[in-house]
Coordinates of N, CA and C in Angstrom, one line a residue:
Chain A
X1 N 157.2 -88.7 228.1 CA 157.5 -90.0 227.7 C 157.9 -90.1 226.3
X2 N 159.2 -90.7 226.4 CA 159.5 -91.1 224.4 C 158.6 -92.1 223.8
X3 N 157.9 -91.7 222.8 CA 157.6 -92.0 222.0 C 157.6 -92.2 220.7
X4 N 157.5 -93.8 219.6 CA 157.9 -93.7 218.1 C 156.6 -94.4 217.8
X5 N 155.5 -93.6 217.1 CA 154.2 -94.4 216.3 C 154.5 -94.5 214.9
X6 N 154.7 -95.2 214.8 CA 154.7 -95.9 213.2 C 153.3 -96.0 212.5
X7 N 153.1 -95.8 211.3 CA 151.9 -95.3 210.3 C 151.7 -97.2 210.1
X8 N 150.8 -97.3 209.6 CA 149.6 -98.8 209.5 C 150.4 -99.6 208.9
X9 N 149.7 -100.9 208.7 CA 150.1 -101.9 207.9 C 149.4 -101.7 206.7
X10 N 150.6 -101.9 205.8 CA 150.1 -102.1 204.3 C 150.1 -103.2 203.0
X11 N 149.6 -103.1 202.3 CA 149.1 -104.1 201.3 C 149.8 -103.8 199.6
X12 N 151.0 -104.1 199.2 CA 150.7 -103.7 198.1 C 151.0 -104.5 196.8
X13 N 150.7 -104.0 195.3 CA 151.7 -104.8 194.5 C 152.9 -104.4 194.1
X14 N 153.7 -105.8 193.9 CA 155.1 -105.4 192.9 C 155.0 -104.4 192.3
X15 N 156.3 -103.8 192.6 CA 155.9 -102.2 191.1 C 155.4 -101.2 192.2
X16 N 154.7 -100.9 192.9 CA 154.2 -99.9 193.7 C 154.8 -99.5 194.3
X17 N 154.8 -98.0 194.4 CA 155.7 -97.1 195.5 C 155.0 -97.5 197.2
X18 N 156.0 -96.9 197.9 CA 155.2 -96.8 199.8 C 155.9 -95.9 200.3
X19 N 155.7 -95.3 201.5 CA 156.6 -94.5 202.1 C 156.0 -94.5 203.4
X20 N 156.2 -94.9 204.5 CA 155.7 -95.3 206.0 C 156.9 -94.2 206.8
X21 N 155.9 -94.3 207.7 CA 156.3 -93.1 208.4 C 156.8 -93.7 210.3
X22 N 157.2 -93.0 210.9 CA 157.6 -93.1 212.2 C 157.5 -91.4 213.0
X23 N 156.3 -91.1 213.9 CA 156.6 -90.1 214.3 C 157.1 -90.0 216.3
X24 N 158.0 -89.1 216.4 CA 158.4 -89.7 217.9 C 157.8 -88.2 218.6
X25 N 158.1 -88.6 219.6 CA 157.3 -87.0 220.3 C 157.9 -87.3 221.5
X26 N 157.8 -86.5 222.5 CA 158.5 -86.6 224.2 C 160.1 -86.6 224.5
X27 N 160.2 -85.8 223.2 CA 161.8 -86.2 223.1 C 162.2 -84.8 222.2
X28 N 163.4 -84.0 221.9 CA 163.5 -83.1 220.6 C 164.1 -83.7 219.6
X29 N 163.2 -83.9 218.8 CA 163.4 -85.1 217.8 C 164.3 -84.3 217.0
X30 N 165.1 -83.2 216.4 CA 165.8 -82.8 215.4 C 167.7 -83.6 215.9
X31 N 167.0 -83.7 217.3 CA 168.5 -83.9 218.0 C 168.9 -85.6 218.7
X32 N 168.3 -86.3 218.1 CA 168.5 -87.5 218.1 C 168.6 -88.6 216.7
X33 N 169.4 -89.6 216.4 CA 169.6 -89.9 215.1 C 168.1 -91.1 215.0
X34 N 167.9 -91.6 214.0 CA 166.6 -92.5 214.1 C 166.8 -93.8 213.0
X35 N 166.4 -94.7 213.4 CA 166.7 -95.3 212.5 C 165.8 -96.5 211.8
X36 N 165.9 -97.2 210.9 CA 165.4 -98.0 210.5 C 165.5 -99.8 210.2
X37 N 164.7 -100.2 211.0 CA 165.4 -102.2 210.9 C 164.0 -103.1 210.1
X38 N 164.7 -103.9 209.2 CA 164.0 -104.5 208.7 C 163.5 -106.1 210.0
X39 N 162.6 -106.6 209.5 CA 162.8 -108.2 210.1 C 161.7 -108.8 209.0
X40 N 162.5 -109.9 208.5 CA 161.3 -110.7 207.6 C 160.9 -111.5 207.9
X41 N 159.8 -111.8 207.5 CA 159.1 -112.9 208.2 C 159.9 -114.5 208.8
X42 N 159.9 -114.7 210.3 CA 160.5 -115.5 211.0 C 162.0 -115.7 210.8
X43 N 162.3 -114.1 210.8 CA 164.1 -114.0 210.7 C 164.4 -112.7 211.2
X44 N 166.0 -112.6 211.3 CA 166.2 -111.7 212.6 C 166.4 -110.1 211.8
X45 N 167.3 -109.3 212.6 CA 167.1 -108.2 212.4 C 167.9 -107.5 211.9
X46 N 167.6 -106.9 210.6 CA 168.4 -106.2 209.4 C 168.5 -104.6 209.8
X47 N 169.8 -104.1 209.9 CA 169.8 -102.5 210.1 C 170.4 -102.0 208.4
X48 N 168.7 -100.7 208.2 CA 169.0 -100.0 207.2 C 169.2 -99.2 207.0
X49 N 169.4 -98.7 208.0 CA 170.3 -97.4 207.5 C 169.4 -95.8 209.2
X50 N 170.3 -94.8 209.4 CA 169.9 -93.9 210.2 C 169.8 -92.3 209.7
X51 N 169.4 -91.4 210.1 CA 168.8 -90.1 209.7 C 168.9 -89.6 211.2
X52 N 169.7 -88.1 210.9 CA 169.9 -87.2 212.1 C 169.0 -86.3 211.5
X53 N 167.5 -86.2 211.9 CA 166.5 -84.9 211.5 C 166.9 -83.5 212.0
X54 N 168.0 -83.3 212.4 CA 168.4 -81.8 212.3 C 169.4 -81.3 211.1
X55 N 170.1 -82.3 210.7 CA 170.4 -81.8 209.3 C 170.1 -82.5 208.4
X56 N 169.3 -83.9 208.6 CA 169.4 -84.7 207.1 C 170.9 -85.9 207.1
X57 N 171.5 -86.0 207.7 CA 172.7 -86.5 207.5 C 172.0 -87.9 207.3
X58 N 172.4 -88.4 206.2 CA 171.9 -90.2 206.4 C 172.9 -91.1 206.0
X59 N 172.8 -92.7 206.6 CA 173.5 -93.4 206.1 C 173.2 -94.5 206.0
X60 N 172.9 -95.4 205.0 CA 172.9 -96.4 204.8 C 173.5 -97.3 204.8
X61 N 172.7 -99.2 204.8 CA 173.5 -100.2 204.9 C 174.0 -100.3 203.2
X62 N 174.8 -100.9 202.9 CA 175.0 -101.1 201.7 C 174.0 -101.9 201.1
X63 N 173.3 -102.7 202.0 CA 172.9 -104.0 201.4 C 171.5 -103.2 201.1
X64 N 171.0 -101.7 201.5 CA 169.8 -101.3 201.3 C 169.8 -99.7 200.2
X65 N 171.0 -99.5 200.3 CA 171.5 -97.8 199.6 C 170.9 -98.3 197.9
X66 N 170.0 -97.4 197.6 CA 169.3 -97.5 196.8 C 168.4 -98.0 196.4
X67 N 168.2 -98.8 197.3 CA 166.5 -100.0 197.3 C 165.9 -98.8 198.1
X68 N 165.9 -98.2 199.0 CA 164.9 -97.3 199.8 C 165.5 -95.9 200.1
X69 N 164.8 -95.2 200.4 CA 165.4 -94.1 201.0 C 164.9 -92.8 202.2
X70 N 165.7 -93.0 202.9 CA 165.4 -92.4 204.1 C 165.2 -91.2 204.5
X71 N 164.1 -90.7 204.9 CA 163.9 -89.1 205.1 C 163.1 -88.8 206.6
X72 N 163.5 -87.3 206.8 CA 162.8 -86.7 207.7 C 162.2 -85.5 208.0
X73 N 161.1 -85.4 208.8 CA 160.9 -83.8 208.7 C 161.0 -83.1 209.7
X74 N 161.3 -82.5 210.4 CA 162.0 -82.2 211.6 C 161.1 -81.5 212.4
X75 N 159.9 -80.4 211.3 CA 158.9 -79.6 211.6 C 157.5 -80.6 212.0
X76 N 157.4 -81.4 211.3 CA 156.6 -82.8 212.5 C 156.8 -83.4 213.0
X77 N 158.5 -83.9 213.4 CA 158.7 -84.7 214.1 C 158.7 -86.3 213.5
X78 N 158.4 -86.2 212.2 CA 158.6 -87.3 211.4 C 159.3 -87.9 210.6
X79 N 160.0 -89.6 210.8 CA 161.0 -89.5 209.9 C 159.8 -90.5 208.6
X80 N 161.0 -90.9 207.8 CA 160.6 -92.3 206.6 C 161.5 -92.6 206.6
X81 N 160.5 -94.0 205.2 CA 161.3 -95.0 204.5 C 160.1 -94.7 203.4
X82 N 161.0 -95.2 202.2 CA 160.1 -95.3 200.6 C 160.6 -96.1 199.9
X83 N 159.5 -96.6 199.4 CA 160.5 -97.4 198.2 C 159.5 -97.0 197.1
X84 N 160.8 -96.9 195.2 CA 159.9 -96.5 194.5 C 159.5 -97.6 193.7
X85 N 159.6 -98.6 194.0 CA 159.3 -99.9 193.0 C 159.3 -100.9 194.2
X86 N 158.0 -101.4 194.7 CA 158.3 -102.7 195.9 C 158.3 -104.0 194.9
X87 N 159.0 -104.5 196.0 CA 159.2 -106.2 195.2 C 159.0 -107.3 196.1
X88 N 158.0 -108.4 196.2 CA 157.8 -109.1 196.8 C 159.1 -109.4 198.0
X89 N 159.8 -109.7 198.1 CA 161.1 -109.8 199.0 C 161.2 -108.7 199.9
X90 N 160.5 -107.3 199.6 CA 160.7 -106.5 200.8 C 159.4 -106.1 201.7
X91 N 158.6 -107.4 201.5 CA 157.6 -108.4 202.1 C 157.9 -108.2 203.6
X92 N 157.7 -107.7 204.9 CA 158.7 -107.7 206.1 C 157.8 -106.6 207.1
X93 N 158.5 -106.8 208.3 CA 158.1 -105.9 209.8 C 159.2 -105.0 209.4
X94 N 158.7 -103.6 209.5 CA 159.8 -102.4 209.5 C 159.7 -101.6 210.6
X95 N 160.9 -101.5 211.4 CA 160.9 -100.8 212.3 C 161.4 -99.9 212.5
X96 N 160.9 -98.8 213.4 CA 162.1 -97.6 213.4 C 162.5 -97.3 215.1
X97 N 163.9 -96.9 215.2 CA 163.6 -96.8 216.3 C 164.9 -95.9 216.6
X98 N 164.5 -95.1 218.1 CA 165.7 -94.1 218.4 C 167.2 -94.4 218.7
X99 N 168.2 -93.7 218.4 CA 169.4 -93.8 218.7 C 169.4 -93.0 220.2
X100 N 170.3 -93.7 221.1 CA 170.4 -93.2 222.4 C 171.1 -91.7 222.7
X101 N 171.2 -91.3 221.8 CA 172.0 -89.7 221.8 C 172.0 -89.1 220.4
X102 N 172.9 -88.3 220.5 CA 173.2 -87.6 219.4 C 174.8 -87.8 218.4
X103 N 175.2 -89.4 219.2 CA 175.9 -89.8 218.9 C 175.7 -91.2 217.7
X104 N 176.2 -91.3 216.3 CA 175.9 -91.9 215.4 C 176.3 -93.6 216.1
X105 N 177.0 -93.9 216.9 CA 177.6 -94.8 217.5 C 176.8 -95.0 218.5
X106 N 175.8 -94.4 219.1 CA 174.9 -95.1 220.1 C 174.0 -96.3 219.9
X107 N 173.3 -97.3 220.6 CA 172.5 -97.8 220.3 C 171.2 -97.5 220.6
X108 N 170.2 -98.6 219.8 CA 168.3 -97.8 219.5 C 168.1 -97.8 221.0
X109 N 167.3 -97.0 221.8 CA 167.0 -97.1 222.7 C 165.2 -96.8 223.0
X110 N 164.5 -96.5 221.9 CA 163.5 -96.7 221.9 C 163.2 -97.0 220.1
X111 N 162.0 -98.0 220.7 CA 161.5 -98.3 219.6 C 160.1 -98.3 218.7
X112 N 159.7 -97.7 217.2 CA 158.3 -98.2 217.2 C 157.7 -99.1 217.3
X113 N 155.9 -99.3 216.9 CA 155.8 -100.8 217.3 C 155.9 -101.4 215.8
X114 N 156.3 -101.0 215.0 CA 156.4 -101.4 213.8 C 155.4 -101.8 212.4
X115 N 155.8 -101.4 211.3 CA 154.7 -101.6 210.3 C 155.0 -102.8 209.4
X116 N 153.8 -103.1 209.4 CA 153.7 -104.5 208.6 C 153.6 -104.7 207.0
X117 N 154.6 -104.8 206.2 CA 154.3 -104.3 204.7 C 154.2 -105.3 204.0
X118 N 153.4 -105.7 203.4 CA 153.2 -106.9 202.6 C 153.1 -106.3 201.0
X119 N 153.9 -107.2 200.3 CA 153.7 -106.9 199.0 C 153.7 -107.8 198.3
X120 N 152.4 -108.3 197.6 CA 151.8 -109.5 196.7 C 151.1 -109.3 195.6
X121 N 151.0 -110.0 194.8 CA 150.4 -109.7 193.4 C 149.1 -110.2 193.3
Chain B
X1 N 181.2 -104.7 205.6 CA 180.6 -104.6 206.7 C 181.1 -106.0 207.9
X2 N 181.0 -105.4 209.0 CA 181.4 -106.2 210.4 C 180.4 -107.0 210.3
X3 N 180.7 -108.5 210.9 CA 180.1 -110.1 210.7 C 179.3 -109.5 212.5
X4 N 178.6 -110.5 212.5 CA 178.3 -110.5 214.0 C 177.8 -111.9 214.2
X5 N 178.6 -112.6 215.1 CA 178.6 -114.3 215.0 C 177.9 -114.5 216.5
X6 N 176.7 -114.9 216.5 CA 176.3 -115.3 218.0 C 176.3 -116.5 218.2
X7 N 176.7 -117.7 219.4 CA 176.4 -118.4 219.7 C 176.0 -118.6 220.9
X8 N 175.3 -119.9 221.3 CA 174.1 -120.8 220.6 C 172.7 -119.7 219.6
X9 N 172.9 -120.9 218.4 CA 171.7 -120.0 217.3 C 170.2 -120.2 218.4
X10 N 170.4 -121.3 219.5 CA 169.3 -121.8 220.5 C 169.6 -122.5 221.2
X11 N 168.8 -122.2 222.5 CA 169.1 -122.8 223.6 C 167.7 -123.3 224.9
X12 N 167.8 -124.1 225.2 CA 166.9 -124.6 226.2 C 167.5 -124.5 227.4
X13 N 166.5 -124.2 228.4 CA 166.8 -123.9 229.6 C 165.8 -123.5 230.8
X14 N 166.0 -123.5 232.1 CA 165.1 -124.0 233.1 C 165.1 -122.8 233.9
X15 N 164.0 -122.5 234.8 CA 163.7 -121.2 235.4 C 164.7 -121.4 236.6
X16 N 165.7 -120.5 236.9 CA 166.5 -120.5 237.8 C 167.9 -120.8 237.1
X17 N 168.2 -120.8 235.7 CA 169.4 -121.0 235.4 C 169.6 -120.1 235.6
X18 N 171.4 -120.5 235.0 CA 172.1 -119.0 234.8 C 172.8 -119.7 233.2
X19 N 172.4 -118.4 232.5 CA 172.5 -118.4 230.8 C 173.4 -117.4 230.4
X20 N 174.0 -118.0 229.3 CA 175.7 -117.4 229.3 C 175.2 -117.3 227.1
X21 N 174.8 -116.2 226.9 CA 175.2 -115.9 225.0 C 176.7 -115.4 224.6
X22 N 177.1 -115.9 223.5 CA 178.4 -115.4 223.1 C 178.1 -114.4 221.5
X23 N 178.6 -113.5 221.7 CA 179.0 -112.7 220.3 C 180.1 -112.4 219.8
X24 N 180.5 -112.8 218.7 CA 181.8 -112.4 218.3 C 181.9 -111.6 217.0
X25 N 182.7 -110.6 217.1 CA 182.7 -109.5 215.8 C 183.7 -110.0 215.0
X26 N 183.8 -109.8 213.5 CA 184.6 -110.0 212.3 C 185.6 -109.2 212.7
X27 N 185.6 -108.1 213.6 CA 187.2 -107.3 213.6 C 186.8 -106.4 215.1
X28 N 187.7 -105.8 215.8 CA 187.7 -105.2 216.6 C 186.7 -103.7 216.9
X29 N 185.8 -104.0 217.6 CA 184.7 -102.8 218.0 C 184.7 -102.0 219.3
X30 N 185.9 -102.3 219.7 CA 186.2 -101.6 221.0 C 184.9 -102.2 221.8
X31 N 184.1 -101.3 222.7 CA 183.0 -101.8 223.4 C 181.9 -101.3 222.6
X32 N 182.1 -101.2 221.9 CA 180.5 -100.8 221.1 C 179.7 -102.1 220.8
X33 N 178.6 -102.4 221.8 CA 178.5 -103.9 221.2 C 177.2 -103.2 222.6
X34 N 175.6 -103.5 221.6 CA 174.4 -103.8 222.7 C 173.9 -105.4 222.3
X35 N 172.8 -105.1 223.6 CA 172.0 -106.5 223.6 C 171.0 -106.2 223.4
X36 N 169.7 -106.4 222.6 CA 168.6 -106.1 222.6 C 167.6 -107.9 222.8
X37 N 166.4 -107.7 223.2 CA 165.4 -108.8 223.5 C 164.6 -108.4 222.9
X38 N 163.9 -109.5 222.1 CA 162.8 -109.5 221.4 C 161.5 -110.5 221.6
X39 N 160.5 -110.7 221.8 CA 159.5 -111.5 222.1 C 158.6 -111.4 220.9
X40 N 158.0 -113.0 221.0 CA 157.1 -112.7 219.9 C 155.9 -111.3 219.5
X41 N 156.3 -111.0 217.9 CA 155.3 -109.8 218.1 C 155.6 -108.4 218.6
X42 N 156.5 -108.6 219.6 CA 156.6 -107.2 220.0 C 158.6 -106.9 219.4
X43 N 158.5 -105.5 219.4 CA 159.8 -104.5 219.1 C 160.7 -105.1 220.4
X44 N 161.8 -104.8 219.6 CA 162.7 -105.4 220.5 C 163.2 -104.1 221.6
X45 N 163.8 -104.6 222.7 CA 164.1 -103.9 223.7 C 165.6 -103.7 224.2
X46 N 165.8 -102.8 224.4 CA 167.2 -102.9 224.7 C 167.4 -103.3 225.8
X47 N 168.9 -104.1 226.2 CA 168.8 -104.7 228.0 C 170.3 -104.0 227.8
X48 N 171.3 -104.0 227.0 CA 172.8 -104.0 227.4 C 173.1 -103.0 226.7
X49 N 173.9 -101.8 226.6 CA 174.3 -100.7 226.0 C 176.1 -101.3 226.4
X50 N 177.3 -100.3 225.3 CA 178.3 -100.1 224.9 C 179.3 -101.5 226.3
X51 N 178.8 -102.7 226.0 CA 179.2 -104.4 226.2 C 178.6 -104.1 227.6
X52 N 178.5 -103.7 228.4 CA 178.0 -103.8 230.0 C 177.3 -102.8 230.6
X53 N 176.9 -102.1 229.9 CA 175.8 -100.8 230.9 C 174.6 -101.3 230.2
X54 N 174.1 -101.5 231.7 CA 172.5 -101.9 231.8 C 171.3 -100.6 231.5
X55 N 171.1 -100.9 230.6 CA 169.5 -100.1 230.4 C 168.5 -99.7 231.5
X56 N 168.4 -98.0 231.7 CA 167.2 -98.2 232.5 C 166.2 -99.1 232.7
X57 N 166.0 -99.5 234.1 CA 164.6 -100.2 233.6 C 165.0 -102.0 233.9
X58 N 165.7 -102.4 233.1 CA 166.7 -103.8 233.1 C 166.8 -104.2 234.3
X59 N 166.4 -105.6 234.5 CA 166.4 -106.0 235.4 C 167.9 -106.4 236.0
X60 N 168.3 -106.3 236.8 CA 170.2 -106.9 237.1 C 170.7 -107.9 237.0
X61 N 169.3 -108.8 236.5 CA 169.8 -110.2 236.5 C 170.9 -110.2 235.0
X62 N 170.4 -109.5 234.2 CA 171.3 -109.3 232.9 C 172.5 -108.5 233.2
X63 N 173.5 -109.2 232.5 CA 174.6 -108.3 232.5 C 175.7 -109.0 231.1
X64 N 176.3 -107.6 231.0 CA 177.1 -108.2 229.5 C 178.3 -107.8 229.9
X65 N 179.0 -108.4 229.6 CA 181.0 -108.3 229.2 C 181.7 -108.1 228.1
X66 N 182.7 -107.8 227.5 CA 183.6 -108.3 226.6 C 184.2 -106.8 226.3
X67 N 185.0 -107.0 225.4 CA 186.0 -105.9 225.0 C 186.5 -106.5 223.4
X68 N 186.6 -105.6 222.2 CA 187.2 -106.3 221.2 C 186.6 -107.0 220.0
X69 N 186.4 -108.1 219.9 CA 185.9 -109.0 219.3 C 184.9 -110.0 220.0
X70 N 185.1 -110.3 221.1 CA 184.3 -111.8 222.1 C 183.7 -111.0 223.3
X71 N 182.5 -111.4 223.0 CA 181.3 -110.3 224.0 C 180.2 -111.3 224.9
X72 N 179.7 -111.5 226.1 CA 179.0 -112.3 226.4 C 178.0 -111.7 227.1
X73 N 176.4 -112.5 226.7 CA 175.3 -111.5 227.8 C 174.7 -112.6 228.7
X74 N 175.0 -112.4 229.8 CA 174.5 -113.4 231.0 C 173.5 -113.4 231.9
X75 N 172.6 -114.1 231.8 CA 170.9 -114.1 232.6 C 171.7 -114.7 234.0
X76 N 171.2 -114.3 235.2 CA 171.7 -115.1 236.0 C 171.0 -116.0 236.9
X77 N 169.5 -115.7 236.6 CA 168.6 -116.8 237.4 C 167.3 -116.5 236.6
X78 N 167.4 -117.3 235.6 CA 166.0 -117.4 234.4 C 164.6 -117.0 235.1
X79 N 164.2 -116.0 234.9 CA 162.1 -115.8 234.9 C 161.7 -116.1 233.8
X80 N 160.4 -116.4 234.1 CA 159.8 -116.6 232.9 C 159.5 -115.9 231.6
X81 N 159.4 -114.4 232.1 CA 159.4 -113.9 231.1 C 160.9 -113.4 230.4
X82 N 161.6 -113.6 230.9 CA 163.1 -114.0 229.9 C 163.4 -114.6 228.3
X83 N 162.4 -115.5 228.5 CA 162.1 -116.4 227.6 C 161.7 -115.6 226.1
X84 N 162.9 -115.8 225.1 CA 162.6 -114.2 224.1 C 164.3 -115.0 223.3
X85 N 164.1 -114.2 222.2 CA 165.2 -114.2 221.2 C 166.0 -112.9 221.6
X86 N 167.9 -113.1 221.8 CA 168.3 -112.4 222.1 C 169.2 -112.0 221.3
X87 N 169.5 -110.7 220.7 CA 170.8 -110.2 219.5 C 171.7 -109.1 220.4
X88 N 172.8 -109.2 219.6 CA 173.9 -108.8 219.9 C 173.5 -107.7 218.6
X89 N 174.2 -106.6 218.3 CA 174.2 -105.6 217.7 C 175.5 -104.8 217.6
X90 N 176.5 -104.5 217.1 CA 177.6 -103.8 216.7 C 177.1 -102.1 216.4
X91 N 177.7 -101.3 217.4 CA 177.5 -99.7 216.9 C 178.9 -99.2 216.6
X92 N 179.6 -100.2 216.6 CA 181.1 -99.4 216.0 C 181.4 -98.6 214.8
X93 N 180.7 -99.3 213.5 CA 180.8 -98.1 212.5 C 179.3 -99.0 211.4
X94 N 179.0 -97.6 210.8 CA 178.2 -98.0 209.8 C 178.4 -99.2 208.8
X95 N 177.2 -100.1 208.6 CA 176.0 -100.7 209.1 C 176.2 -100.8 210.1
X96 N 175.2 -100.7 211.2 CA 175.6 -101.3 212.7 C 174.9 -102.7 212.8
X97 N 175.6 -103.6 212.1 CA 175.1 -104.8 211.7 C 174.5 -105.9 213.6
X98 N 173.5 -106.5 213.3 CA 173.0 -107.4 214.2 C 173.3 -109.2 213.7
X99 N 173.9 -110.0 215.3 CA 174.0 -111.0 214.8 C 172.6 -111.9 214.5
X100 N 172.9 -113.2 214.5 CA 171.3 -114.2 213.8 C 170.8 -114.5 215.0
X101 N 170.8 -113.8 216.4 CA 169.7 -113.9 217.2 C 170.2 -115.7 217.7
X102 N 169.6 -115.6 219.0 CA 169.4 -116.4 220.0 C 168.2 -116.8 220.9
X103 N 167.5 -118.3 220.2 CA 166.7 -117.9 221.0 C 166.6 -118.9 222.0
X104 N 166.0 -118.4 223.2 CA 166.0 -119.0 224.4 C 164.6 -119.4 224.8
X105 N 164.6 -121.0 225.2 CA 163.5 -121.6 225.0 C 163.1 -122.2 226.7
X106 N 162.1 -122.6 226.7 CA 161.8 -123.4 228.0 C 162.7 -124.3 227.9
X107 N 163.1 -125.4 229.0 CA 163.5 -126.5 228.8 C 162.3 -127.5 229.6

């Protein structure tokens, strides 16, 4: 069975780094792309960008290329997201979730259940 | 980046309809166009892959169309648990931007 567990809900201040994690298993995770969607509170759903864990290949939305950055480890089965300065605005449900192949044009076809990042002063 | 325009932003409606969403792309995406469902709280689910192939699992009452730019996902006899916010999603090229969701309400 595919699965994507997403690491806890967090608490932090402006200014503070995070890096949350998504691990998938039931699946060979080096050979599927993964990806990441924002949603903020009572609004819809923002795609940031995807990571193929067998080489690293990533791409970003524009609207996120340099606010975060996306990684993976291929030897746990783990990807991320980080940011190194949070700012109240990236306040949100983060989600990660699989791409249907090994094609960059597929859509998510599984998903985690997502982390909750709150960031307040 | 590709717009993704859905309409109705909402809609009301009765168990046993048949429910018709429209998506429309800023430029031509061939069939790269899913549907995903969302419920309060929970990750969203995929129902429609590349404008008309049903997702394992998906019930058949869903079904999507279109080619191009103008894309539609159609419930054909409302259950109750139907009842969920629905987005259209563009996989044509990076971002694979999502439209502002649709949500479908009791009537």
């Amino acid at each position: 069975e595919v699965q994507l567990v997403q690491s806890g809900a967090e608490v932090k201040k402006p200014g503070e780094s995070l890096k949350i994690s998504c691990k998938g298993s039931g699946y060979s995770f080096p050979n599927y792309w993964i990806g990441w969607v924002r949603q903020m509170p009572g609004k819809g759903l923002e795609w940031m960008g995807i990571i193929y864990p067998g080489d690293s290949n990533t791409r970003y939305s524009p609207s996120f290329q340099g606010q975060v950055t996306i990684s993976a480890d291929k030897s746990i089965s783990t990807a991320y997201v980080q940011w190194s300065s949070l700012k109240a605005s990236d306040t949100a449900m983060y989600y990660c979730a699989r791409m249907h192949s090994n094609n960059p044009l597929a859509p998510f076809d599984y998903w985690g259940q997502g982390t909750l990042v709150t960031v307040s002063s | 980046d590709i717009q993704m325009t859905q309409s109705p932003s909402s809609l009301s409606a009765s168990l046993g309809d048949r429910v018709t969403i429209t998506c429309r792309a800023s430029q031509s995406i061939s069939s790269y166009l899913n549907w995903y469902q969302q419920k309060p709280g929970k990750a969203p689910k995929l129902l429609i892959y590349a404008a008309s192939r049903l997702q394992s699992g998906v019930p058949s009452r869903f079904s999507g169309s279109g080619s191009g730019t103008d894309f539609t996902l159609t419930i054909s006899s409302l259950q109750p648990e139907d009842f969920a916010t629905y987005y259209c999603q563009q996989s044509h090229s990076t971002p694979h931007t999502f439209g502002q969701g649709t949500k479908l309400e009791i009537k």
